[in-house]
mmCIF file of C-alpha atoms and ligand atoms in Angstrom:
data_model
loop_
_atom_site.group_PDB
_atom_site.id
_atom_site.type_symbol
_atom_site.label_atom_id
_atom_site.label_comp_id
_atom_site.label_asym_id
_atom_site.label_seq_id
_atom_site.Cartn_x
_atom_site.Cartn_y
_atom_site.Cartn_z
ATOM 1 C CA UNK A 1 -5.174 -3.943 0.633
ATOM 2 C CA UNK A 2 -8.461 -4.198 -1.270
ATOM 3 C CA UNK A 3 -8.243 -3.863 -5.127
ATOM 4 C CA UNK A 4 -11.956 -2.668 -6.021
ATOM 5 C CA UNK A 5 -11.727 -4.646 -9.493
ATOM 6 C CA UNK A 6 -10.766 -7.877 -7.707
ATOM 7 C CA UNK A 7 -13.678 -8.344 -5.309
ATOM 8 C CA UNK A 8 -17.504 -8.423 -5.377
ATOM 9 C CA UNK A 9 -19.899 -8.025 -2.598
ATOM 10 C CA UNK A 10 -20.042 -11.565 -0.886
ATOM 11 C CA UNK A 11 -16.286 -11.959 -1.346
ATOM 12 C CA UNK A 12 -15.826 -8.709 0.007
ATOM 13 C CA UNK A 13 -18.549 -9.742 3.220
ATOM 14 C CA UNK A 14 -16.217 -12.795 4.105
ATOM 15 C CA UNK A 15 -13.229 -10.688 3.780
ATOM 16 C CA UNK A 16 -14.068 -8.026 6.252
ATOM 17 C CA UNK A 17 -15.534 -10.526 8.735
ATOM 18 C CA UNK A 18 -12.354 -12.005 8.202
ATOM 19 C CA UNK A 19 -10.493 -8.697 8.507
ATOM 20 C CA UNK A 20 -12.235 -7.381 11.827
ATOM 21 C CA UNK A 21 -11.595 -10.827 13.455
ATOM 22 C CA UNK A 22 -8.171 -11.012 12.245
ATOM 23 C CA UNK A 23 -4.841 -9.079 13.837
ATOM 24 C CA UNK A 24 -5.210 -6.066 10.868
ATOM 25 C CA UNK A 25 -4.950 -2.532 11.520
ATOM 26 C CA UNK A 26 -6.657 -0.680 8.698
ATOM 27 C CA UNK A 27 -7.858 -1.200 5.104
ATOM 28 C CA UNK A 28 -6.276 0.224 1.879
ATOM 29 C CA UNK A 29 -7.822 0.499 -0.951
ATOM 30 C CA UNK A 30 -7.078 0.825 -4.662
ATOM 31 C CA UNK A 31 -4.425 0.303 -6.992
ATOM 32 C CA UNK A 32 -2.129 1.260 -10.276
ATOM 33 C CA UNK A 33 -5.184 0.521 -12.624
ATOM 34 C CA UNK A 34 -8.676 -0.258 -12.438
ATOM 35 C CA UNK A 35 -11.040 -1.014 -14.858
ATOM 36 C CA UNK A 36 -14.556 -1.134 -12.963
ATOM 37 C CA UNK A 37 -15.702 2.311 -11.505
ATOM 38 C CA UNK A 38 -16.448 1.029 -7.833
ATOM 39 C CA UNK A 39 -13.787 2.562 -5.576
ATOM 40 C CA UNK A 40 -16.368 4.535 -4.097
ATOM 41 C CA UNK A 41 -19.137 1.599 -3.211
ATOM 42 C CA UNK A 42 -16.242 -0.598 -2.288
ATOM 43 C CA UNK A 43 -15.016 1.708 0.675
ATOM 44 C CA UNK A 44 -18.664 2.795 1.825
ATOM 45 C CA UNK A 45 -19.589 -1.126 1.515
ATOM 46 C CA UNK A 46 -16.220 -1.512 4.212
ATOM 47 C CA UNK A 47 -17.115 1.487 6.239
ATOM 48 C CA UNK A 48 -20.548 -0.005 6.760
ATOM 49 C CA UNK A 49 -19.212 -3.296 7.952
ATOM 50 C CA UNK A 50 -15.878 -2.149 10.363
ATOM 51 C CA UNK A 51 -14.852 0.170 13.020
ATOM 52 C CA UNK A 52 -11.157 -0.447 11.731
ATOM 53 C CA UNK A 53 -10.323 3.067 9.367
ATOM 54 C CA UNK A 54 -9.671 2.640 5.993
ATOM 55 C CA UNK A 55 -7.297 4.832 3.912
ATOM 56 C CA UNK A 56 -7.075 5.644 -0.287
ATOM 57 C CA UNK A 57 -3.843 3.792 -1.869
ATOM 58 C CA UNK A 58 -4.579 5.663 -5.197
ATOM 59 C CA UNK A 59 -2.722 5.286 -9.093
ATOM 60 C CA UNK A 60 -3.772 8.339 -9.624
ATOM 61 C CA UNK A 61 -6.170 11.415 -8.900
ATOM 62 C CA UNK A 62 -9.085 10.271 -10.075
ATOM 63 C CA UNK A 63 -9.301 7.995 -7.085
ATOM 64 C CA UNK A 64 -9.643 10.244 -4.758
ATOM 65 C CA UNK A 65 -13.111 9.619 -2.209
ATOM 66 C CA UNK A 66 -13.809 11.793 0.562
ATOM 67 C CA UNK A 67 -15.752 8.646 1.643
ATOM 68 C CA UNK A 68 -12.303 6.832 3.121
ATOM 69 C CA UNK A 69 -11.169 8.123 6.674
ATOM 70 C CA UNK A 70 -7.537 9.575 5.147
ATOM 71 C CA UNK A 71 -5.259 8.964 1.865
ATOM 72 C CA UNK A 72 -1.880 8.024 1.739
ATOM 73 C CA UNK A 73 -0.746 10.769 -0.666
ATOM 74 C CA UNK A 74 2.190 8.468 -2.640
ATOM 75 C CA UNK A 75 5.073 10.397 -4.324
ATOM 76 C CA UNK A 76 6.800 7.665 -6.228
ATOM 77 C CA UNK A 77 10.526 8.623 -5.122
ATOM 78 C CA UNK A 78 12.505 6.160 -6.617
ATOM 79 C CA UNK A 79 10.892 7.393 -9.924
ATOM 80 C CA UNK A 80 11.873 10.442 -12.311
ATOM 81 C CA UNK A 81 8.046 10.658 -13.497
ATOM 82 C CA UNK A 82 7.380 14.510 -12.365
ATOM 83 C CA UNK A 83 3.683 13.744 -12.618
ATOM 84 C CA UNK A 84 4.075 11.047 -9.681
ATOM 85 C CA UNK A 85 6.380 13.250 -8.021
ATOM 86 C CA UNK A 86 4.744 16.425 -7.713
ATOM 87 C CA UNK A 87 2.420 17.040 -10.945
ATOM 88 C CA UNK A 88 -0.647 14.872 -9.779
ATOM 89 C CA UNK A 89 -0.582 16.415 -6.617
ATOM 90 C CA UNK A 90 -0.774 19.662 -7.894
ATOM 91 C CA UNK A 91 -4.132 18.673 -9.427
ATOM 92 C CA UNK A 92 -5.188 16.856 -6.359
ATOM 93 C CA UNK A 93 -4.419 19.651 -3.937
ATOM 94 C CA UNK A 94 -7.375 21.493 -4.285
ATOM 95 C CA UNK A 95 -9.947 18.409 -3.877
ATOM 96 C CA UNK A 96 -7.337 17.280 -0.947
ATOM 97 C CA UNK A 97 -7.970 20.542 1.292
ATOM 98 C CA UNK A 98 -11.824 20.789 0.625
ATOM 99 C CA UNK A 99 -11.834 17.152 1.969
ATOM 100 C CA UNK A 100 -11.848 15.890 5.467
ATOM 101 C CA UNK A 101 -9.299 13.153 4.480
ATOM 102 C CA UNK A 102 -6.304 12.738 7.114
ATOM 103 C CA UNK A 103 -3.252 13.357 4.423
ATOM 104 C CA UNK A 104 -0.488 10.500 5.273
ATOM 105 C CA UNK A 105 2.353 12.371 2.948
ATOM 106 C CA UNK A 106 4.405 9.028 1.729
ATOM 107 C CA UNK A 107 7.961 8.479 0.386
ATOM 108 C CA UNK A 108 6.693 5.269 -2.450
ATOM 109 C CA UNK A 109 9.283 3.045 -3.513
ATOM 110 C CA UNK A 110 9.812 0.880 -6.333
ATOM 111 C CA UNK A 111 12.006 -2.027 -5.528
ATOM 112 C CA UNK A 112 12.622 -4.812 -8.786
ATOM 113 C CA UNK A 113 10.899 -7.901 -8.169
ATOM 114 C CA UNK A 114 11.811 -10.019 -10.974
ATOM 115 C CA UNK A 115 9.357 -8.964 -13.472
ATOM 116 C CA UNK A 116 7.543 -5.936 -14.253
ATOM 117 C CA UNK A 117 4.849 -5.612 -12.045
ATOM 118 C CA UNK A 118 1.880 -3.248 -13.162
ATOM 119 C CA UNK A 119 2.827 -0.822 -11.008
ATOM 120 C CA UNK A 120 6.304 -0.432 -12.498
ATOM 121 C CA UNK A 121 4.725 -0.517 -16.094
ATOM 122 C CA UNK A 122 1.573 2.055 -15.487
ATOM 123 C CA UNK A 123 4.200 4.357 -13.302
ATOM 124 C CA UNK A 124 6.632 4.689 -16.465
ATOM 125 C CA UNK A 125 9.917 4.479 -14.018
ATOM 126 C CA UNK A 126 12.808 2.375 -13.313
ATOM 127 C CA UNK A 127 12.404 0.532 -10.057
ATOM 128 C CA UNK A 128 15.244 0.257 -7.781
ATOM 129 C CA UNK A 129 17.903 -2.226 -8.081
ATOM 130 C CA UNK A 130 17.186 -5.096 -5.771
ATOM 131 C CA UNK A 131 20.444 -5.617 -5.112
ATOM 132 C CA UNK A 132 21.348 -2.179 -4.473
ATOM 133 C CA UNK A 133 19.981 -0.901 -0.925
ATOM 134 C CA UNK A 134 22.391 1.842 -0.289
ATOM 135 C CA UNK A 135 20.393 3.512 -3.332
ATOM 136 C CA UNK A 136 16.931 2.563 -1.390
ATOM 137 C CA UNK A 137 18.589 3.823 1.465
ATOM 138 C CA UNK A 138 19.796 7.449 0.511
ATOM 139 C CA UNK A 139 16.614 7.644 -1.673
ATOM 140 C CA UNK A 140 14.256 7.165 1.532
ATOM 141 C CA UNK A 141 16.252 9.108 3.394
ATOM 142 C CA UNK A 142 16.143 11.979 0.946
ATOM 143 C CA UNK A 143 12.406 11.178 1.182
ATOM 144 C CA UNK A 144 12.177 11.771 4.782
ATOM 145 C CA UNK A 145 14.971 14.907 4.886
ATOM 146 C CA UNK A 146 11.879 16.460 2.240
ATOM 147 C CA UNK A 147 9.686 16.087 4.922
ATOM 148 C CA UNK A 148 7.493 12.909 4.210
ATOM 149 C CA UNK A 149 5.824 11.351 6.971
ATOM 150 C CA UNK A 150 6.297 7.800 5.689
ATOM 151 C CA UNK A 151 8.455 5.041 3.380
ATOM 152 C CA UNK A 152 6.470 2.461 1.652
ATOM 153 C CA UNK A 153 8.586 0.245 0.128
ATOM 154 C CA UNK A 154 6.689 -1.456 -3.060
ATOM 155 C CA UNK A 155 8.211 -4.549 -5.101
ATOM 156 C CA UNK A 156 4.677 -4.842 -6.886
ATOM 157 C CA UNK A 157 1.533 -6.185 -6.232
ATOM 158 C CA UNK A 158 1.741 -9.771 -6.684
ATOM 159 C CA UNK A 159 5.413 -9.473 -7.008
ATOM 160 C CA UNK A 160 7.847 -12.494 -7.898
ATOM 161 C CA UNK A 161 9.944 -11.247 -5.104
ATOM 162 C CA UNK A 162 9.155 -9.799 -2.099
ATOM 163 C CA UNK A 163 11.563 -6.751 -0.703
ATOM 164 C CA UNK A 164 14.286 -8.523 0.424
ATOM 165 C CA UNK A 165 15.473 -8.580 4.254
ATOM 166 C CA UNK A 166 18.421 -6.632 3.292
ATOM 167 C CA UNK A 167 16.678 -3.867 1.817
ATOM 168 C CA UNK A 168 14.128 -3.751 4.347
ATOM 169 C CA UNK A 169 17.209 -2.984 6.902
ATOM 170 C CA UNK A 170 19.035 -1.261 4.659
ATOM 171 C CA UNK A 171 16.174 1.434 4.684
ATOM 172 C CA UNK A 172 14.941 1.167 8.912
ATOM 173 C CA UNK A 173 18.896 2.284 9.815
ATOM 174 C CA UNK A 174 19.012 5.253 7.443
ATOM 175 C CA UNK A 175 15.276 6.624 8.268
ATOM 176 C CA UNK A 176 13.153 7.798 12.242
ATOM 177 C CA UNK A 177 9.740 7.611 9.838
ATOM 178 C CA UNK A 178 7.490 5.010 9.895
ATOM 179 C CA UNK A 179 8.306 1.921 7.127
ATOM 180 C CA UNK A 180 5.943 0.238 5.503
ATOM 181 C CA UNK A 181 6.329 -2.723 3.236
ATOM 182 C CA UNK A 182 4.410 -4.480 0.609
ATOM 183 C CA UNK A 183 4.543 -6.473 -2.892
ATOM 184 C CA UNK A 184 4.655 -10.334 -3.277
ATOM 185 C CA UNK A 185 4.420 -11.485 0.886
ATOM 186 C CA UNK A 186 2.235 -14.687 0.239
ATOM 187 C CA UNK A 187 2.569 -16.235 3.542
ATOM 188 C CA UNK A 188 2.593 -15.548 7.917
ATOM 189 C CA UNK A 189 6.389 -16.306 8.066
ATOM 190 C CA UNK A 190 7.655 -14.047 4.994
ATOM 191 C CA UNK A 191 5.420 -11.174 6.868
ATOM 192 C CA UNK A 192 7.048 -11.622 10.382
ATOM 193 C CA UNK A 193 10.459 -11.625 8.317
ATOM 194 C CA UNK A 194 9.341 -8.304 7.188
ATOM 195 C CA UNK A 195 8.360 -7.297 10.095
ATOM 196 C CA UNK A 196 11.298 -8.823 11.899
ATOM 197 C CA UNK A 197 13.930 -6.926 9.546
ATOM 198 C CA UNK A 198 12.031 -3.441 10.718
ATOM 199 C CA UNK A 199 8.916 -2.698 8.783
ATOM 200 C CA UNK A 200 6.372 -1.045 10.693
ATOM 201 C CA UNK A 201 3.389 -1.947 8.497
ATOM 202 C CA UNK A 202 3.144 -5.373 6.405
ATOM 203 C CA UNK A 203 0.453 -4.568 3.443
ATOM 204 C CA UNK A 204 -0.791 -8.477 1.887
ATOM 205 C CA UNK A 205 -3.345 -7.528 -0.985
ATOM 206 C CA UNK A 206 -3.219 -10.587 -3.329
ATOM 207 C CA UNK A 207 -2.475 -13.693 -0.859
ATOM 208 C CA UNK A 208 -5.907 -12.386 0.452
ATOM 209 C CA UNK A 209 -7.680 -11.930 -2.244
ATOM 210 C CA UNK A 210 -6.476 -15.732 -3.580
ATOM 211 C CA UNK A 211 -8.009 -17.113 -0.013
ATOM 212 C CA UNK A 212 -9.718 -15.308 2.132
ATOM 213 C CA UNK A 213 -8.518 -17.804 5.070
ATOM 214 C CA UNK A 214 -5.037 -16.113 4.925
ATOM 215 C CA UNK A 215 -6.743 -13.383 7.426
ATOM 216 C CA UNK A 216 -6.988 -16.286 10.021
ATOM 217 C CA UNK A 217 -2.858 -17.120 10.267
ATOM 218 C CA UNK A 218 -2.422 -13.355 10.768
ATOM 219 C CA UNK A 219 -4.032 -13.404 14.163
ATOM 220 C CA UNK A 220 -0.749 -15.108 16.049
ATOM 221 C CA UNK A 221 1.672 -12.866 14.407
ATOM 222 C CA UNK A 222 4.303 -11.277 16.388
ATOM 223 C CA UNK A 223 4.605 -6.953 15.203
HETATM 224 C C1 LIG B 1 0.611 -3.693 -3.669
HETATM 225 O O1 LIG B 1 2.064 -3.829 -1.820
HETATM 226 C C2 LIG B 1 0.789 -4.094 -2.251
HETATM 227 O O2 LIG B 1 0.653 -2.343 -3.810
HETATM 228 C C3 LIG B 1 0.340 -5.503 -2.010
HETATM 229 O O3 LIG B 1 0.933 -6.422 -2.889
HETATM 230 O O4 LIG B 1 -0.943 -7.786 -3.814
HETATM 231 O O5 LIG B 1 1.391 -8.678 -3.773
HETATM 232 O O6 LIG B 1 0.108 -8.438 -1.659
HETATM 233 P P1 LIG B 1 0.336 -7.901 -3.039
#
């Protein structure tokens, strides 16, 4: 994950050289806030320099770039926000069919972390209990029963606590979609525990951004 604000254009060289010779699958890119206006020139700048696709992870509709290959179009499900459940995309529905972008229609969690995380705070909800995953469970499952085509489970970025093990199973019993986790993994053996306790996807935004040389330990990583 790629936060526009947090990079410039020889950090963001090394990290796609990094990327492409690493064990990633695609880029995301945005975030819950940001203060420079350079989604745009980020993701041409990363379509310039990889084959790999790279997909919107937007706070809100003003990041919307018909530049990126698709969007993952985030209802925040845990939440009771009816702007980040439905109201947003209302607005963005119009700019979303005139695009070409591939729409990845996504169940977003909020799972506590410890602290508030700046997604929790922009989002104006309650995250979910981390100590309650039969609520993350039902709630995903409602999620996909709606028809979503994906769960991302979200403790934050840069996140005291990851999602823990036992909501991460919790949630891969109850669901068939694809899982995808994120928030607070800093390291190669807290992803394969994530991916060992049935995500799908792993996203790592800030350990990368702190040192580029992260992207190397991913290459031996089991999926
Ligand atoms: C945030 O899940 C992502 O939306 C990534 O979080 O920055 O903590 O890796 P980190």
């Amino acid at each position: 994950l790629i936060d526009p604000d947090k990079t410039d254009a020889k950090k963001l060289q090394k990290l796609i050289d990094a990327a492409n010779k690493a064990n990633i699958d695609f880029f995301l890119v945005g975030g819950s806030l940001l203060l420079k206006n350079n989604l745009e020139e980020t993701i041409v700048f990363i379509k310039k320099n990889t084959k790999k696709k790279v997909y919107l992870f937007p706070g809100n509709p003003s990041q919307i770039c018909n530049k990126a290959d698709g969007i993952l179009l985030l209802s925040l499900i845990s939440g009771r926000n009816a702007d980040l459940l439905i109201g947003n995309h209302v607005q963005a529905a119009p700019l979303l069919k005139q695009s070409k972008l591939q729409i990845i229609s996504t169940g977003y969690m909020l799972i506590e972390s410890g602290t508030p995380t700046t997604v929790s705070y922009i989002s104006n909800t309650q995250p979910i209990p981390a100590n309650k995953p039969e609520i993350a469970a039902c709630t995903a499952l409602a999620g996909e029963q709606l028809g979503l085509k994906t769960i991302y489970l979200e403790a934050g970025s840069g996140a005291q606590n990851a999602v823990s093990t036992t909501t991460i199973k919790a949630v891969k019993k109850t669901i068939s979609i694809p899982l995808i986790v994120g928030g607070g993994i800093r390291s190669a053996a807290q992803i394969e525990t994530a991916f060992n306790a049935g995500a799908d996807i792993v996203v790592i935004g800030t350990a990368i951004e702190n040192n580029v040389n992260f992207l190397e330990e991913l290459k031996n990583i089991k999926k």
